[in-house]
Short mmCIF file of N, CA, C and O in Angstrom, two decimals:
data_model
loop_
_atom_site.label_atom_id
_atom_site.label_comp_id
_atom_site.label_asym_id
_atom_site.label_seq_id
_atom_site.Cartn_x
_atom_site.Cartn_y
_atom_site.Cartn_z
N UNK A 162 -32.99 250.71 234.52
CA UNK A 162 -33.96 249.65 234.72
C UNK A 162 -34.79 249.55 233.44
O UNK A 162 -35.42 250.52 233.04
N UNK A 163 -34.81 248.38 232.81
CA UNK A 163 -35.54 248.26 231.56
C UNK A 163 -37.06 248.29 231.71
O UNK A 163 -37.76 248.57 230.76
N UNK A 164 -37.58 248.00 232.91
CA UNK A 164 -39.02 248.01 233.13
C UNK A 164 -39.37 249.11 234.12
O UNK A 164 -38.52 249.64 234.81
N UNK A 165 -40.66 249.42 234.19
CA UNK A 165 -41.13 250.41 235.14
C UNK A 165 -41.06 249.85 236.56
O UNK A 165 -41.24 248.67 236.79
N UNK A 166 -40.79 250.74 237.50
CA UNK A 166 -40.78 250.37 238.91
C UNK A 166 -42.15 250.66 239.49
O UNK A 166 -42.70 251.74 239.29
N UNK A 167 -42.72 249.69 240.18
CA UNK A 167 -44.04 249.86 240.78
C UNK A 167 -43.90 250.50 242.16
O UNK A 167 -43.12 250.03 242.99
N UNK A 168 -44.65 251.57 242.40
CA UNK A 168 -44.67 252.22 243.70
C UNK A 168 -46.07 252.13 244.28
O UNK A 168 -47.05 252.30 243.56
N UNK A 169 -46.15 251.85 245.57
CA UNK A 169 -47.41 251.71 246.26
C UNK A 169 -47.42 252.59 247.50
O UNK A 169 -46.38 252.80 248.12
N UNK A 170 -48.61 253.05 247.87
CA UNK A 170 -48.75 253.76 249.14
C UNK A 170 -48.66 252.75 250.27
O UNK A 170 -49.27 251.68 250.20
N UNK A 171 -47.91 253.09 251.30
CA UNK A 171 -47.80 252.18 252.44
C UNK A 171 -49.11 252.12 253.22
O UNK A 171 -49.48 251.10 253.77
N UNK A 172 -49.81 253.23 253.28
CA UNK A 172 -51.09 253.28 253.97
C UNK A 172 -51.94 254.37 253.31
O UNK A 172 -51.43 255.20 252.56
N UNK A 173 -53.21 254.36 253.60
CA UNK A 173 -54.11 255.38 253.04
C UNK A 173 -53.68 256.76 253.55
O UNK A 173 -53.39 256.95 254.73
N UNK A 174 -53.65 257.72 252.64
CA UNK A 174 -53.17 259.05 252.98
C UNK A 174 -54.34 260.04 252.86
O UNK A 174 -54.99 260.10 251.82
N UNK A 175 -54.59 260.81 253.91
CA UNK A 175 -55.65 261.82 253.81
C UNK A 175 -55.23 262.94 252.86
O UNK A 175 -54.05 263.22 252.70
N UNK A 176 -56.21 263.58 252.28
CA UNK A 176 -55.93 264.69 251.37
C UNK A 176 -55.25 265.82 252.16
O UNK A 176 -55.65 266.16 253.27
N UNK A 177 -54.20 266.37 251.60
CA UNK A 177 -53.47 267.44 252.26
C UNK A 177 -52.47 266.95 253.30
O UNK A 177 -52.01 267.73 254.12
N UNK A 178 -52.11 265.67 253.26
CA UNK A 178 -51.15 265.12 254.23
C UNK A 178 -49.80 265.80 254.07
O UNK A 178 -49.36 266.13 252.97
N UNK A 179 -49.10 266.01 255.17
CA UNK A 179 -47.79 266.67 255.15
C UNK A 179 -46.69 265.73 254.68
O UNK A 179 -45.72 266.16 254.08
N UNK A 180 -46.83 264.42 254.97
CA UNK A 180 -45.81 263.43 254.60
C UNK A 180 -46.50 262.23 253.96
O UNK A 180 -47.51 261.75 254.45
N UNK A 181 -45.93 261.76 252.85
CA UNK A 181 -46.44 260.58 252.17
C UNK A 181 -45.28 259.61 251.98
O UNK A 181 -44.19 260.03 251.59
N UNK A 182 -45.50 258.33 252.27
CA UNK A 182 -44.47 257.31 252.11
C UNK A 182 -44.92 256.34 251.02
O UNK A 182 -46.01 255.77 251.09
N UNK A 183 -44.06 256.16 250.02
CA UNK A 183 -44.29 255.19 248.95
C UNK A 183 -43.25 254.09 249.07
O UNK A 183 -42.11 254.35 249.45
N UNK A 184 -43.63 252.86 248.72
CA UNK A 184 -42.67 251.76 248.67
C UNK A 184 -42.56 251.30 247.24
O UNK A 184 -43.55 251.23 246.51
N UNK A 185 -41.34 251.02 246.82
CA UNK A 185 -41.08 250.57 245.45
C UNK A 185 -40.67 249.12 245.44
O UNK A 185 -39.87 248.68 246.26
N UNK A 186 -41.21 248.39 244.47
CA UNK A 186 -40.89 246.98 244.29
C UNK A 186 -40.10 246.88 242.99
O UNK A 186 -40.50 247.43 241.97
N UNK A 187 -38.98 246.18 243.04
CA UNK A 187 -38.15 246.05 241.84
C UNK A 187 -38.89 245.25 240.78
O UNK A 187 -39.58 244.28 241.10
N UNK A 188 -38.77 245.64 239.50
CA UNK A 188 -39.52 244.94 238.46
C UNK A 188 -39.10 243.48 238.25
O UNK A 188 -39.89 242.68 237.76
N UNK A 189 -37.89 243.13 238.60
CA UNK A 189 -37.42 241.76 238.41
C UNK A 189 -37.64 240.92 239.66
O UNK A 189 -38.08 239.78 239.59
N UNK A 190 -37.34 241.48 240.83
CA UNK A 190 -37.47 240.75 242.10
C UNK A 190 -38.78 241.17 242.75
O UNK A 190 -38.82 242.12 243.52
N UNK A 191 -39.84 240.49 242.45
CA UNK A 191 -41.16 240.85 242.97
C UNK A 191 -41.30 240.42 244.42
O UNK A 191 -40.70 239.45 244.86
N UNK A 192 -42.09 241.15 245.18
CA UNK A 192 -42.39 240.79 246.54
C UNK A 192 -41.40 241.30 247.56
O UNK A 192 -41.58 241.08 248.75
N UNK A 193 -40.36 241.97 247.13
CA UNK A 193 -39.37 242.50 248.07
C UNK A 193 -39.40 244.02 247.97
O UNK A 193 -39.25 244.59 246.89
N UNK A 194 -39.59 244.69 249.11
CA UNK A 194 -39.55 246.15 249.11
C UNK A 194 -38.11 246.55 248.84
O UNK A 194 -37.18 246.12 249.53
N UNK A 195 -37.92 247.37 247.83
CA UNK A 195 -36.60 247.69 247.34
C UNK A 195 -36.22 249.13 247.66
O UNK A 195 -35.09 249.42 248.01
N UNK A 196 -37.18 250.03 247.55
CA UNK A 196 -36.96 251.45 247.82
C UNK A 196 -38.12 252.00 248.64
O UNK A 196 -39.24 251.51 248.55
N UNK A 197 -37.82 253.02 249.44
CA UNK A 197 -38.85 253.79 250.11
C UNK A 197 -38.66 255.24 249.70
O UNK A 197 -37.55 255.76 249.74
N UNK A 198 -39.74 255.87 249.30
CA UNK A 198 -39.71 257.27 248.90
C UNK A 198 -40.56 258.04 249.89
O UNK A 198 -41.73 257.71 250.09
N UNK A 199 -39.98 259.06 250.52
CA UNK A 199 -40.70 259.87 251.49
C UNK A 199 -40.82 261.27 250.89
O UNK A 199 -39.82 261.90 250.54
N UNK A 200 -42.06 261.73 250.77
CA UNK A 200 -42.36 263.05 250.21
C UNK A 200 -42.83 263.98 251.31
O UNK A 200 -43.75 263.64 252.05
N UNK A 201 -42.19 265.12 251.43
CA UNK A 201 -42.55 266.13 252.43
C UNK A 201 -43.18 267.31 251.69
O UNK A 201 -42.49 268.02 250.96
N UNK A 202 -44.47 267.51 251.90
CA UNK A 202 -45.21 268.54 251.17
C UNK A 202 -44.73 269.95 251.51
O UNK A 202 -44.42 270.73 250.62
N UNK A 203 -44.68 270.29 252.78
CA UNK A 203 -44.38 271.67 253.16
C UNK A 203 -42.91 272.03 252.91
O UNK A 203 -42.61 273.18 252.58
N UNK A 204 -42.01 271.07 253.07
CA UNK A 204 -40.60 271.34 252.79
C UNK A 204 -40.29 271.25 251.30
O UNK A 204 -39.23 271.71 250.87
N UNK A 205 -41.18 270.60 250.54
CA UNK A 205 -40.99 270.38 249.11
C UNK A 205 -39.69 269.59 248.87
O UNK A 205 -38.85 269.97 248.07
N UNK A 206 -39.58 268.48 249.61
CA UNK A 206 -38.39 267.64 249.56
C UNK A 206 -38.80 266.19 249.34
O UNK A 206 -39.83 265.74 249.83
N UNK A 207 -37.96 265.47 248.60
CA UNK A 207 -38.14 264.04 248.39
C UNK A 207 -36.87 263.33 248.86
O UNK A 207 -35.76 263.74 248.50
N UNK A 208 -37.03 262.28 249.67
CA UNK A 208 -35.92 261.42 250.08
C UNK A 208 -36.17 260.03 249.50
O UNK A 208 -37.27 259.51 249.59
N UNK A 209 -35.12 259.43 248.94
CA UNK A 209 -35.20 258.06 248.44
C UNK A 209 -34.27 257.20 249.29
O UNK A 209 -33.08 257.48 249.40
N UNK A 210 -34.85 256.17 249.90
CA UNK A 210 -34.10 255.26 250.77
C UNK A 210 -34.00 253.89 250.12
O UNK A 210 -34.95 253.42 249.50
N UNK A 211 -32.86 253.24 250.27
CA UNK A 211 -32.70 251.84 249.87
C UNK A 211 -32.93 250.97 251.11
O UNK A 211 -32.69 251.41 252.23
N UNK A 212 -33.39 249.77 250.89
CA UNK A 212 -33.63 248.84 251.99
C UNK A 212 -32.46 247.85 252.04
O UNK A 212 -32.14 247.21 251.04
N UNK A 213 -31.84 247.73 253.21
CA UNK A 213 -30.73 246.80 253.41
C UNK A 213 -31.12 245.82 254.51
O UNK A 213 -31.96 246.12 255.35
N UNK A 214 -30.49 244.65 254.49
CA UNK A 214 -30.78 243.63 255.49
C UNK A 214 -29.50 243.27 256.22
O UNK A 214 -28.45 243.07 255.60
N UNK A 215 -29.59 243.19 257.53
CA UNK A 215 -28.46 242.76 258.35
C UNK A 215 -29.01 241.97 259.53
O UNK A 215 -29.82 242.48 260.31
N UNK A 216 -28.58 240.74 259.64
CA UNK A 216 -29.01 239.90 260.75
C UNK A 216 -30.51 239.64 260.76
O UNK A 216 -31.10 239.53 261.83
N UNK A 217 -31.12 239.56 259.59
CA UNK A 217 -32.55 239.31 259.53
C UNK A 217 -33.41 240.54 259.76
O UNK A 217 -34.63 240.47 259.70
N UNK A 218 -32.80 241.67 260.04
CA UNK A 218 -33.53 242.92 260.24
C UNK A 218 -33.36 243.80 259.00
O UNK A 218 -32.28 243.84 258.41
N UNK A 219 -34.39 244.50 258.64
CA UNK A 219 -34.34 245.39 257.48
C UNK A 219 -34.15 246.83 257.95
O UNK A 219 -34.82 247.28 258.87
N UNK A 220 -33.22 247.50 257.31
CA UNK A 220 -32.91 248.89 257.63
C UNK A 220 -32.97 249.69 256.33
O UNK A 220 -32.80 249.15 255.25
N UNK A 221 -33.17 250.97 256.47
CA UNK A 221 -33.14 251.81 255.29
C UNK A 221 -32.02 252.83 255.43
O UNK A 221 -31.69 253.26 256.53
N UNK A 222 -31.43 253.18 254.29
CA UNK A 222 -30.39 254.21 254.29
C UNK A 222 -30.65 255.15 253.12
O UNK A 222 -31.14 254.75 252.08
N UNK A 223 -30.32 256.39 253.35
CA UNK A 223 -30.62 257.45 252.38
C UNK A 223 -29.69 257.35 251.18
O UNK A 223 -28.48 257.31 251.32
N UNK A 224 -30.30 257.29 249.98
CA UNK A 224 -29.54 257.24 248.73
C UNK A 224 -29.59 258.57 247.98
O UNK A 224 -28.63 258.91 247.30
N UNK A 225 -30.71 259.27 248.05
CA UNK A 225 -30.89 260.48 247.26
C UNK A 225 -31.84 261.43 247.98
O UNK A 225 -32.79 260.99 248.64
N UNK A 226 -31.58 262.71 247.85
CA UNK A 226 -32.48 263.73 248.37
C UNK A 226 -32.52 264.89 247.40
O UNK A 226 -31.53 265.16 246.71
N UNK A 227 -33.65 265.55 247.33
CA UNK A 227 -33.74 266.74 246.49
C UNK A 227 -33.23 267.97 247.21
O UNK A 227 -33.03 269.01 246.58
N UNK A 228 -32.99 267.87 248.53
CA UNK A 228 -32.46 269.00 249.27
C UNK A 228 -31.65 268.47 250.46
O UNK A 228 -32.21 268.02 251.46
N UNK A 229 -30.33 268.55 250.34
CA UNK A 229 -29.44 268.01 251.37
C UNK A 229 -29.52 268.79 252.68
O UNK A 229 -29.06 268.30 253.71
N UNK A 230 -30.12 269.97 252.67
CA UNK A 230 -30.24 270.75 253.90
C UNK A 230 -31.19 270.09 254.90
O UNK A 230 -31.13 270.39 256.08
N UNK A 231 -32.04 269.19 254.44
CA UNK A 231 -33.04 268.56 255.31
C UNK A 231 -32.73 267.09 255.57
O UNK A 231 -33.63 266.30 255.81
N UNK A 232 -31.48 266.69 255.52
CA UNK A 232 -31.13 265.29 255.77
C UNK A 232 -30.33 265.18 257.05
O UNK A 232 -29.64 266.11 257.47
N UNK A 233 -30.42 264.01 257.68
CA UNK A 233 -29.58 263.71 258.83
C UNK A 233 -28.27 263.08 258.39
O UNK A 233 -27.31 263.06 259.14
N UNK A 234 -28.23 262.57 257.18
CA UNK A 234 -27.00 261.99 256.65
C UNK A 234 -26.09 263.10 256.15
O UNK A 234 -26.54 264.21 255.85
N UNK A 235 -24.82 262.81 256.08
CA UNK A 235 -23.87 263.83 255.60
C UNK A 235 -23.76 263.74 254.08
O UNK A 235 -22.79 263.24 253.54
N UNK A 236 -24.76 264.21 253.41
CA UNK A 236 -24.78 264.23 251.95
C UNK A 236 -24.59 265.67 251.49
O UNK A 236 -25.21 266.58 252.00
N UNK A 237 -23.73 265.83 250.50
CA UNK A 237 -23.52 267.14 249.92
C UNK A 237 -23.66 267.03 248.41
O UNK A 237 -23.25 266.04 247.81
N UNK A 238 -24.23 268.04 247.78
CA UNK A 238 -24.31 268.03 246.32
C UNK A 238 -22.91 268.00 245.71
O UNK A 238 -22.00 268.68 246.19
N UNK A 239 -22.72 267.18 244.70
CA UNK A 239 -21.42 267.05 244.06
C UNK A 239 -21.35 267.98 242.84
O UNK A 239 -22.09 267.77 241.87
N UNK A 240 -20.49 268.99 242.87
CA UNK A 240 -20.42 269.90 241.73
C UNK A 240 -19.79 269.25 240.50
O UNK A 240 -19.97 269.73 239.39
N UNK A 241 -19.07 268.14 240.67
CA UNK A 241 -18.43 267.48 239.53
C UNK A 241 -19.44 266.83 238.59
O UNK A 241 -19.16 266.63 237.42
N UNK A 242 -20.61 266.45 239.11
CA UNK A 242 -21.65 265.81 238.30
C UNK A 242 -22.44 266.81 237.48
O UNK A 242 -23.28 266.42 236.69
N UNK A 243 -22.21 268.07 237.66
CA UNK A 243 -23.04 269.10 237.04
C UNK A 243 -22.33 269.69 235.83
O UNK A 243 -21.50 270.58 235.95
N UNK A 244 -22.65 269.17 234.67
CA UNK A 244 -22.04 269.66 233.43
C UNK A 244 -22.74 270.93 232.95
O UNK A 244 -22.20 271.66 232.13
N UNK A 245 -23.92 271.16 233.42
CA UNK A 245 -24.69 272.34 233.03
C UNK A 245 -25.39 272.90 234.25
O UNK A 245 -25.36 272.30 235.31
N UNK A 246 -26.01 274.04 234.08
CA UNK A 246 -26.70 274.69 235.20
C UNK A 246 -27.84 273.80 235.70
O UNK A 246 -28.58 273.24 234.91
N UNK A 247 -27.98 273.64 236.99
CA UNK A 247 -28.98 272.77 237.57
C UNK A 247 -30.36 273.42 237.52
O UNK A 247 -30.47 274.65 237.53
N UNK A 248 -31.41 272.60 237.53
CA UNK A 248 -32.76 273.17 237.61
C UNK A 248 -33.02 273.71 239.01
O UNK A 248 -32.34 273.33 239.97
N UNK A 249 -33.99 274.58 239.14
CA UNK A 249 -34.29 275.21 240.43
C UNK A 249 -34.58 274.17 241.51
O UNK A 249 -34.12 274.29 242.64
N UNK A 250 -35.34 273.10 241.18
CA UNK A 250 -35.71 272.10 242.18
C UNK A 250 -34.52 271.23 242.57
O UNK A 250 -34.53 270.61 243.63
N UNK A 251 -33.47 271.16 241.75
CA UNK A 251 -32.35 270.27 242.03
C UNK A 251 -31.10 270.97 242.49
O UNK A 251 -30.03 270.37 242.49
N UNK A 252 -31.21 272.21 242.91
CA UNK A 252 -30.02 272.98 243.31
C UNK A 252 -29.27 272.32 244.47
O UNK A 252 -28.06 272.29 244.50
N UNK A 253 -29.99 271.76 245.43
CA UNK A 253 -29.37 271.15 246.60
C UNK A 253 -29.51 269.63 246.60
O UNK A 253 -29.37 269.00 247.64
N UNK A 254 -29.78 269.05 245.43
CA UNK A 254 -29.93 267.59 245.34
C UNK A 254 -28.60 266.91 245.59
O UNK A 254 -27.54 267.42 245.22
N UNK A 255 -28.65 265.75 246.25
CA UNK A 255 -27.43 265.00 246.56
C UNK A 255 -27.72 263.51 246.52
O UNK A 255 -28.83 263.07 246.82
N UNK A 256 -26.70 262.74 246.17
CA UNK A 256 -26.82 261.29 246.14
C UNK A 256 -27.22 260.79 244.77
O UNK A 256 -27.45 261.56 243.84
N UNK A 257 -27.27 259.48 244.66
CA UNK A 257 -27.67 258.85 243.41
C UNK A 257 -28.32 257.51 243.73
O UNK A 257 -27.67 256.61 244.26
N UNK A 258 -29.62 257.38 243.44
CA UNK A 258 -30.27 256.10 243.74
C UNK A 258 -29.79 255.01 242.78
O UNK A 258 -29.63 255.24 241.59
N UNK A 259 -29.50 253.84 243.33
CA UNK A 259 -29.06 252.71 242.52
C UNK A 259 -30.25 252.07 241.84
O UNK A 259 -31.33 251.96 242.42
N UNK A 260 -30.06 251.63 240.60
CA UNK A 260 -31.16 251.00 239.87
C UNK A 260 -31.07 249.48 239.87
O UNK A 260 -32.03 248.81 239.53
N UNK A 261 -29.93 248.93 240.24
CA UNK A 261 -29.79 247.48 240.31
C UNK A 261 -29.98 247.03 241.75
O UNK A 261 -29.44 247.65 242.67
N UNK A 262 -30.73 245.95 241.96
CA UNK A 262 -30.92 245.47 243.34
C UNK A 262 -29.62 244.95 243.92
O UNK A 262 -28.86 244.26 243.25
N UNK A 263 -29.34 245.33 245.15
CA UNK A 263 -28.14 244.87 245.83
C UNK A 263 -28.48 243.60 246.60
O UNK A 263 -29.47 243.57 247.33
N UNK A 264 -27.67 242.55 246.45
CA UNK A 264 -27.96 241.32 247.20
C UNK A 264 -27.71 241.54 248.69
O UNK A 264 -26.84 242.31 249.08
N UNK A 265 -28.51 240.88 249.50
CA UNK A 265 -28.30 240.93 250.93
C UNK A 265 -27.19 239.94 251.27
O UNK A 265 -27.34 238.74 251.06
N UNK A 266 -26.06 240.42 251.78
CA UNK A 266 -24.99 239.47 252.13
C UNK A 266 -25.38 238.65 253.35
O UNK A 266 -26.18 239.09 254.17
N UNK A 267 -24.81 237.45 253.48
CA UNK A 267 -25.10 236.65 254.68
C UNK A 267 -24.64 237.40 255.93
O UNK A 267 -23.56 237.98 255.94
N UNK A 268 -25.47 237.40 256.95
CA UNK A 268 -25.11 238.08 258.19
C UNK A 268 -25.76 237.39 259.37
O UNK A 268 -26.77 236.70 259.22
N UNK A 269 -25.15 237.59 260.53
CA UNK A 269 -25.64 236.98 261.76
C UNK A 269 -25.56 238.01 262.86
O UNK A 269 -24.63 238.81 262.91
N UNK A 270 -26.53 237.99 263.76
CA UNK A 270 -26.50 238.85 264.94
C UNK A 270 -26.42 237.93 266.16
O UNK A 270 -27.27 237.05 266.32
N UNK A 271 -25.40 238.13 266.97
CA UNK A 271 -25.25 237.35 268.20
C UNK A 271 -25.71 238.21 269.37
O UNK A 271 -25.37 239.37 269.46
N UNK A 272 -26.46 237.60 270.28
CA UNK A 272 -26.90 238.33 271.45
C UNK A 272 -26.83 237.41 272.67
O UNK A 272 -26.98 236.21 272.56
N UNK A 273 -26.60 238.02 273.81
CA UNK A 273 -26.56 237.28 275.07
C UNK A 273 -27.79 237.66 275.88
O UNK A 273 -28.15 238.81 275.97
N UNK A 274 -28.40 236.67 276.45
CA UNK A 274 -29.56 236.95 277.31
C UNK A 274 -29.35 236.41 278.70
O UNK A 274 -28.52 235.61 278.97
#
């Protein structure tokens, strides 16, 4: 990404909070939440989620974690990406956050009432 990504707090966070959620706005496409970053203080873990749209609803999916042991997704660290010894904080890191915004494909949700 040639420009800095702006991250904002979703809500006011008290000092010493166990979980903090940040939202990222892409530098080119303003006004659209592009990433969500969830920081867990006690676990010392960071999750990066991408925002996807389907049928007018927004969903998030996990793109990157600093510790795959604390994810619900089936992410495993890839040893092929490691040309050198990993840092202590990144030993269990998995995934790769995308830097280019993904377009929302056209979608429809049908429901019966």
